[in-house]
PDB file of C-alpha atoms in Angstrom:
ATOM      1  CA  UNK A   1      -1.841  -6.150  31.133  1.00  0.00           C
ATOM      2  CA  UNK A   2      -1.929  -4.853  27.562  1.00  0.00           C
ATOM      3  CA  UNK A   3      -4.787  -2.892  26.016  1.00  0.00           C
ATOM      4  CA  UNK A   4      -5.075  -0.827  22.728  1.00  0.00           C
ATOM      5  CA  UNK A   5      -7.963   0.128  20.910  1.00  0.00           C
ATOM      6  CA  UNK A   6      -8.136   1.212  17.326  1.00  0.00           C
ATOM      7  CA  UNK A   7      -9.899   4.500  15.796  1.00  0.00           C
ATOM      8  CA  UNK A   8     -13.073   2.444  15.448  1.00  0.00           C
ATOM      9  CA  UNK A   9     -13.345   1.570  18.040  1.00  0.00           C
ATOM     10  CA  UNK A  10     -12.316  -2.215  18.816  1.00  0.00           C
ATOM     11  CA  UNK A  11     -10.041  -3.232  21.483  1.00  0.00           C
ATOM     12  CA  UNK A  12      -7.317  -5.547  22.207  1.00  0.00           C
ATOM     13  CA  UNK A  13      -6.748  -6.841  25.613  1.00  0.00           C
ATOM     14  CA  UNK A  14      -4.596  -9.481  27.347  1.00  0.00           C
ATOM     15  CA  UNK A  15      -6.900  -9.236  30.316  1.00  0.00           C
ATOM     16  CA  UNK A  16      -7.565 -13.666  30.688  1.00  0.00           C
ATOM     17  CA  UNK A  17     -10.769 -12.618  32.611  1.00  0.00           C
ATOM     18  CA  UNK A  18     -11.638 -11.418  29.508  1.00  0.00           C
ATOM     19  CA  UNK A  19     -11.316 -14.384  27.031  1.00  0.00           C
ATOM     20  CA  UNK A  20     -14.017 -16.373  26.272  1.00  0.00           C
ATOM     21  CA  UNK A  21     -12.669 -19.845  26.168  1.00  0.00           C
ATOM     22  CA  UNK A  22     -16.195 -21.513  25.421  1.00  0.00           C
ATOM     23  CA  UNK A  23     -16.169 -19.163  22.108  1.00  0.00           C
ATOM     24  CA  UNK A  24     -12.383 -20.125  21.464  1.00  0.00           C
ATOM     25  CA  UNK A  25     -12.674 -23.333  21.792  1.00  0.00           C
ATOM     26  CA  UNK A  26     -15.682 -23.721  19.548  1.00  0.00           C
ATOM     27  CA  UNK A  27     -13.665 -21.483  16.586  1.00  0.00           C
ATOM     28  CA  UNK A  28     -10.470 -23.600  17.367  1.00  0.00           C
ATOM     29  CA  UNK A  29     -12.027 -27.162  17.270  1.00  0.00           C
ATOM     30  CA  UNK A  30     -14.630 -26.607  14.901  1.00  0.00           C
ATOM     31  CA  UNK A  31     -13.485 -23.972  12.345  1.00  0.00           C
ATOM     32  CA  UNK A  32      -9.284 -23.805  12.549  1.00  0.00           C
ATOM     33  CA  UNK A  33      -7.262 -26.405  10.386  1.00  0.00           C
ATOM     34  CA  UNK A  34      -4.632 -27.054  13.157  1.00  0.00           C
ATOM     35  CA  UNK A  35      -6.631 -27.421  16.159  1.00  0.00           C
ATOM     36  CA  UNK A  36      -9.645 -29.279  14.653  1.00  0.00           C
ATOM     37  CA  UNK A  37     -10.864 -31.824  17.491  1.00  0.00           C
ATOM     38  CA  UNK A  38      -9.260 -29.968  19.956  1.00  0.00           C
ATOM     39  CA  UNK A  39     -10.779 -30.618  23.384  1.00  0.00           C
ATOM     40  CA  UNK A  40     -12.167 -28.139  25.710  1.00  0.00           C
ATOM     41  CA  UNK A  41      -9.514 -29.041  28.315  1.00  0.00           C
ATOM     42  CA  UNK A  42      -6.649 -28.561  25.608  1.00  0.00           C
ATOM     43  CA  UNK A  43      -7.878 -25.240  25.035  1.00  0.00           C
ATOM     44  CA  UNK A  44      -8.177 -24.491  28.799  1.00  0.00           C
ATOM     45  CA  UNK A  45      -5.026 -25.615  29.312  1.00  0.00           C
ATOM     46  CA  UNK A  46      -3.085 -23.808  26.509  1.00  0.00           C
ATOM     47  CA  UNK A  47      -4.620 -20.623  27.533  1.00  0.00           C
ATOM     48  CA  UNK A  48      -3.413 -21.272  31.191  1.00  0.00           C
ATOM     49  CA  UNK A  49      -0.017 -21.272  29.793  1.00  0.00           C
ATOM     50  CA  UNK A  50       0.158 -18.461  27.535  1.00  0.00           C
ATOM     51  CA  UNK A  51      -0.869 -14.785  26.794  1.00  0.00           C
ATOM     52  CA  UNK A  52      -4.263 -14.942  25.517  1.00  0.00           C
ATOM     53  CA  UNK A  53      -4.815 -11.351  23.168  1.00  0.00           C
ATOM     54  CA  UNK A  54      -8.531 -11.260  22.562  1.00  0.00           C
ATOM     55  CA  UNK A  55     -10.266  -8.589  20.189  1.00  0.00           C
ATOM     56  CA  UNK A  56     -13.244  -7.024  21.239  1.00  0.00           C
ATOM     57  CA  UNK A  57     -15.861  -5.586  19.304  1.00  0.00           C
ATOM     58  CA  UNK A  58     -17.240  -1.548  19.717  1.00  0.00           C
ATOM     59  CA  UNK A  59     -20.570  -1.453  21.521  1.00  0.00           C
ATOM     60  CA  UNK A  60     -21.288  -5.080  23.129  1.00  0.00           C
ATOM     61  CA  UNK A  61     -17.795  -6.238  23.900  1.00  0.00           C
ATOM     62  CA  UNK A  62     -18.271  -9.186  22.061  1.00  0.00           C
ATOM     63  CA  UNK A  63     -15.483 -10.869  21.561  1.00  0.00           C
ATOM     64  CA  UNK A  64     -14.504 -11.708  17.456  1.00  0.00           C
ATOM     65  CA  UNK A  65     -11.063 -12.376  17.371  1.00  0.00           C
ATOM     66  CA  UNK A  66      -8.203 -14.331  19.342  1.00  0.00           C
ATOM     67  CA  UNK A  67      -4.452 -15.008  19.330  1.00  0.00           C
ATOM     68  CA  UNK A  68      -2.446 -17.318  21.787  1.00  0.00           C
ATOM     69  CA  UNK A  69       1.474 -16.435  22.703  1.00  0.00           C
ATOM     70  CA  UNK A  70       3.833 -18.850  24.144  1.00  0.00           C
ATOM     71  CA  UNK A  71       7.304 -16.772  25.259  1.00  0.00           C
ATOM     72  CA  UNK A  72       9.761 -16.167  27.752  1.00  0.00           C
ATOM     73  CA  UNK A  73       9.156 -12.449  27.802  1.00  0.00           C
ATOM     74  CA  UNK A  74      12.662 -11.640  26.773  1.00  0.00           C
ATOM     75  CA  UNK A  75      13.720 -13.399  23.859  1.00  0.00           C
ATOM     76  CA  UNK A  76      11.408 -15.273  22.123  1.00  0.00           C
ATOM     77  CA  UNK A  77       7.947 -15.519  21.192  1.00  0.00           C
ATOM     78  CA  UNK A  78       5.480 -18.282  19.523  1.00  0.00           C
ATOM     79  CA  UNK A  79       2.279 -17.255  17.924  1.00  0.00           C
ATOM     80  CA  UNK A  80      -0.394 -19.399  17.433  1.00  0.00           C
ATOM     81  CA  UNK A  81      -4.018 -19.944  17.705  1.00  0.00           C
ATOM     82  CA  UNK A  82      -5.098 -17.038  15.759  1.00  0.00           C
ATOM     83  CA  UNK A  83      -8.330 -16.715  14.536  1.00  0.00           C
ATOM     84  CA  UNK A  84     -10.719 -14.158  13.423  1.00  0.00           C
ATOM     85  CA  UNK A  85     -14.667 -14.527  13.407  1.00  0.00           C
ATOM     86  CA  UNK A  86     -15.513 -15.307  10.183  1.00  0.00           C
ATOM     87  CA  UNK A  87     -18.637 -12.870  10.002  1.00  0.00           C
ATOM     88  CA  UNK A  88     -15.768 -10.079  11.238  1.00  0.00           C
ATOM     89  CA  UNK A  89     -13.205 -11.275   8.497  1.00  0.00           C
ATOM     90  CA  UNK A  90     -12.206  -8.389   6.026  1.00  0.00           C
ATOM     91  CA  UNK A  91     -11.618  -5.549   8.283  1.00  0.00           C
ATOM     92  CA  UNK A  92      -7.965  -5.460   8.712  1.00  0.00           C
ATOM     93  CA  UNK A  93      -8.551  -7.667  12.438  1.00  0.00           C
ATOM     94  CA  UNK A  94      -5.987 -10.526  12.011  1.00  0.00           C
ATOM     95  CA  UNK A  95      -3.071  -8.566  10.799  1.00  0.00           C
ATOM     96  CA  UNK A  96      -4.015  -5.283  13.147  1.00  0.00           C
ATOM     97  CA  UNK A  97      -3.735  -8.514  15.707  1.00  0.00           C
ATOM     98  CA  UNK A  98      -0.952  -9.847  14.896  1.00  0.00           C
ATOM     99  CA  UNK A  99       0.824  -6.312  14.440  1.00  0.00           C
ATOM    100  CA  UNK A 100      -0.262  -5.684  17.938  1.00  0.00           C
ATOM    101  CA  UNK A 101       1.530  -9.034  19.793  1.00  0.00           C
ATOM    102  CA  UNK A 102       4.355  -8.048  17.700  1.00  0.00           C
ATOM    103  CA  UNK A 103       5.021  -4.668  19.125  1.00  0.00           C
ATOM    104  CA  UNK A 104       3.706  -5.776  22.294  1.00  0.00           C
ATOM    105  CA  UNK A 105       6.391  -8.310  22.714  1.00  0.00           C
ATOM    106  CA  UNK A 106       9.271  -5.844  21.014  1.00  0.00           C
ATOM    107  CA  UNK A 107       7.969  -3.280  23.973  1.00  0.00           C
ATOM    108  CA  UNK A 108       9.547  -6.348  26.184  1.00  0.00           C
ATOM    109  CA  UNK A 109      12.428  -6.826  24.275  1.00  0.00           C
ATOM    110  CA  UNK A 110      11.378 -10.091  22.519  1.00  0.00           C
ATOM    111  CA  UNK A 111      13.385 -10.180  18.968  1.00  0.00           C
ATOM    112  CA  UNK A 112      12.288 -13.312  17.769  1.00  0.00           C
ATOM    113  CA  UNK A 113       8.451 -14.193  17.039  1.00  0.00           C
ATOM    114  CA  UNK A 114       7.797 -17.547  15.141  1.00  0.00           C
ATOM    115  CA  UNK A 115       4.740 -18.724  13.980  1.00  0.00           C
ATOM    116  CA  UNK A 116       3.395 -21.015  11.148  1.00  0.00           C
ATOM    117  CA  UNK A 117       0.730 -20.637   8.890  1.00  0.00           C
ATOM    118  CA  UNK A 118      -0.532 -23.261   5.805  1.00  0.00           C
ATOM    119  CA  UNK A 119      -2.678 -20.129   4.161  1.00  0.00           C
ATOM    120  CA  UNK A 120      -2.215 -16.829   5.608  1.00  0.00           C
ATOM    121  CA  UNK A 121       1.323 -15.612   4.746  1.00  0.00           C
ATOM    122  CA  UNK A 122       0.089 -12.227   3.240  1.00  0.00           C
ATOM    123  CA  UNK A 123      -1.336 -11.507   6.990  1.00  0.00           C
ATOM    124  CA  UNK A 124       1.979 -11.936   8.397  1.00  0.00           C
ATOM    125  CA  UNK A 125       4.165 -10.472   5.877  1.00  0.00           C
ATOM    126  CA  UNK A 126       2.023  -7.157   5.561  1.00  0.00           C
ATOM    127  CA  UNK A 127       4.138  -6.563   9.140  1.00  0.00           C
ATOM    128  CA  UNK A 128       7.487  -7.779   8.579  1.00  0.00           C
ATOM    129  CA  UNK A 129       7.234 -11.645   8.793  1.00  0.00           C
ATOM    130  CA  UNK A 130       9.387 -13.535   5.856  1.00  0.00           C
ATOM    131  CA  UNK A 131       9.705 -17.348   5.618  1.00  0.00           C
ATOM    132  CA  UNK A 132      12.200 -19.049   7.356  1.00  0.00           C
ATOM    133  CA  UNK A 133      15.546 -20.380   6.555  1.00  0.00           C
ATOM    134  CA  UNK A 134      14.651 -24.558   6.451  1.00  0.00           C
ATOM    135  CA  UNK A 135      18.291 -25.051   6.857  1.00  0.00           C
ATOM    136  CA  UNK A 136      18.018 -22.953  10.639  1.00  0.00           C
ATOM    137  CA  UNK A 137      15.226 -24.373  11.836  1.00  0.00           C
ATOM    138  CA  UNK A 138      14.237 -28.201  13.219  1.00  0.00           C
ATOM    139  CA  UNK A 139      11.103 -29.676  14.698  1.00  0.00           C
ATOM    140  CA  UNK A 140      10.124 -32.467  16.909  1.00  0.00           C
ATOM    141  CA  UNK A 141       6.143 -32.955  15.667  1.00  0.00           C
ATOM    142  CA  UNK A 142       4.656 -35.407  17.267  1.00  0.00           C
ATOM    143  CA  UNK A 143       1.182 -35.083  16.461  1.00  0.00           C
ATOM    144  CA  UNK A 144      -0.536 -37.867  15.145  1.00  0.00           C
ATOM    145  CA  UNK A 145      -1.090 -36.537  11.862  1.00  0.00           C
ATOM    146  CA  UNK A 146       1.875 -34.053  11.403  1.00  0.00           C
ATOM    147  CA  UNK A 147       2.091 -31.188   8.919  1.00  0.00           C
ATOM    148  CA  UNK A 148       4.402 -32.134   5.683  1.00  0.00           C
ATOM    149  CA  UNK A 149       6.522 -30.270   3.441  1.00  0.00           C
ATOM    150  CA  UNK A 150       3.899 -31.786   0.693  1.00  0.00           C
ATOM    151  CA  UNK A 151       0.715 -30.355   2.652  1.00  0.00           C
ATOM    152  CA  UNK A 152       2.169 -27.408   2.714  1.00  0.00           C
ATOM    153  CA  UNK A 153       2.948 -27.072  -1.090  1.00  0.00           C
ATOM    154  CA  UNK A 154      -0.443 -28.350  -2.128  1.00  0.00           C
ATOM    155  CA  UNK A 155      -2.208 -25.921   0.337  1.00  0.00           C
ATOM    156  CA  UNK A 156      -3.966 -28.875   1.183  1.00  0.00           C
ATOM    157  CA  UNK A 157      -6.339 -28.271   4.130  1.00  0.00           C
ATOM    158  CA  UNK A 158      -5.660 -30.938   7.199  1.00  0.00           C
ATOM    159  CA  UNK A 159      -7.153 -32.803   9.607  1.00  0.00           C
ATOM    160  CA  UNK A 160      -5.318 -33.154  12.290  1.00  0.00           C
ATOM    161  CA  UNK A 161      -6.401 -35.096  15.388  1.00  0.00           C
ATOM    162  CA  UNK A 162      -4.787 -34.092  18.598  1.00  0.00           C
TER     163      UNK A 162
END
């Protein structure tokens, strides 16, 4: 299990006890772009599957924050499902977060961490992420309403039933 707290006091755990799906799943289905609609049971599911990193606020334990990883534990890593309380937004959570999985996952020996993102690319590349090569990379997106190429110019914001 993974822990780390920063100098103010807020902590990130991988501890699944920990994770409050009923929270997640409301912030995932209700508030997050990709995962709008998403089922309790998804959520559940998804969570079962992968290395929940949840960040807890000082005092109450309250948990604000959340990011999902899907890896092997040696070589690659997906990131997904992060999200970060709106009414916590601004201090630094998201990309202390996703800073965190990353060196969590290099302490493995994982190289490779992909993620995507429609609106949040300054998060990422703030700790080392860059676009990737479109000519490298090929999906199979089954979805019923799939990302585009044009969503993602137009910054549109989707709905995407799952």
């Amino acid at each position: 299990m993974f822990t780390v707290t920063r100098a103010d006091g807020y902590e990130i755990s991988t501890d699944p006890d920990r994770i409050d799906l009923d929270r997640v799943h409301v912030w995932l289905a209700t508030d997050a772009y990709w995962a709008l609609g998403r089922d309790r049971e998804t959520v559940v599911r998804a969570f079962a599957g992968s290395t929940g990193f949840g960040v807890y606020r000082p005092g109450d334990g309250r948990q604000v924050a959340v990011a999902r990883v899907v890896t092997d534990g040696a070589t690659f890593a997906w990131l997904c499902d992060v999200y970060v309380d709106p009414a916590e937004r601004g201090r630094g959570l998201g990309t202390w977060l996703a800073g965190a999985v990353r060196d969590h996952l290099g302490e493995l020996g994982v190289r490779r961490i992909l993620l995507a993102t429609l609106d949040a690319h300054e998060v990422y590349a703030k700790i080392g992420f860059r676009p990737v090569a479109a000519d490298l990379w090929m999906e199979l997106d089954q979805r019923v309403t799939p990302v585009t190429d044009k969503d993602q110019e137009n910054g549109s914001p989707l709905t995407v039933k799952r």
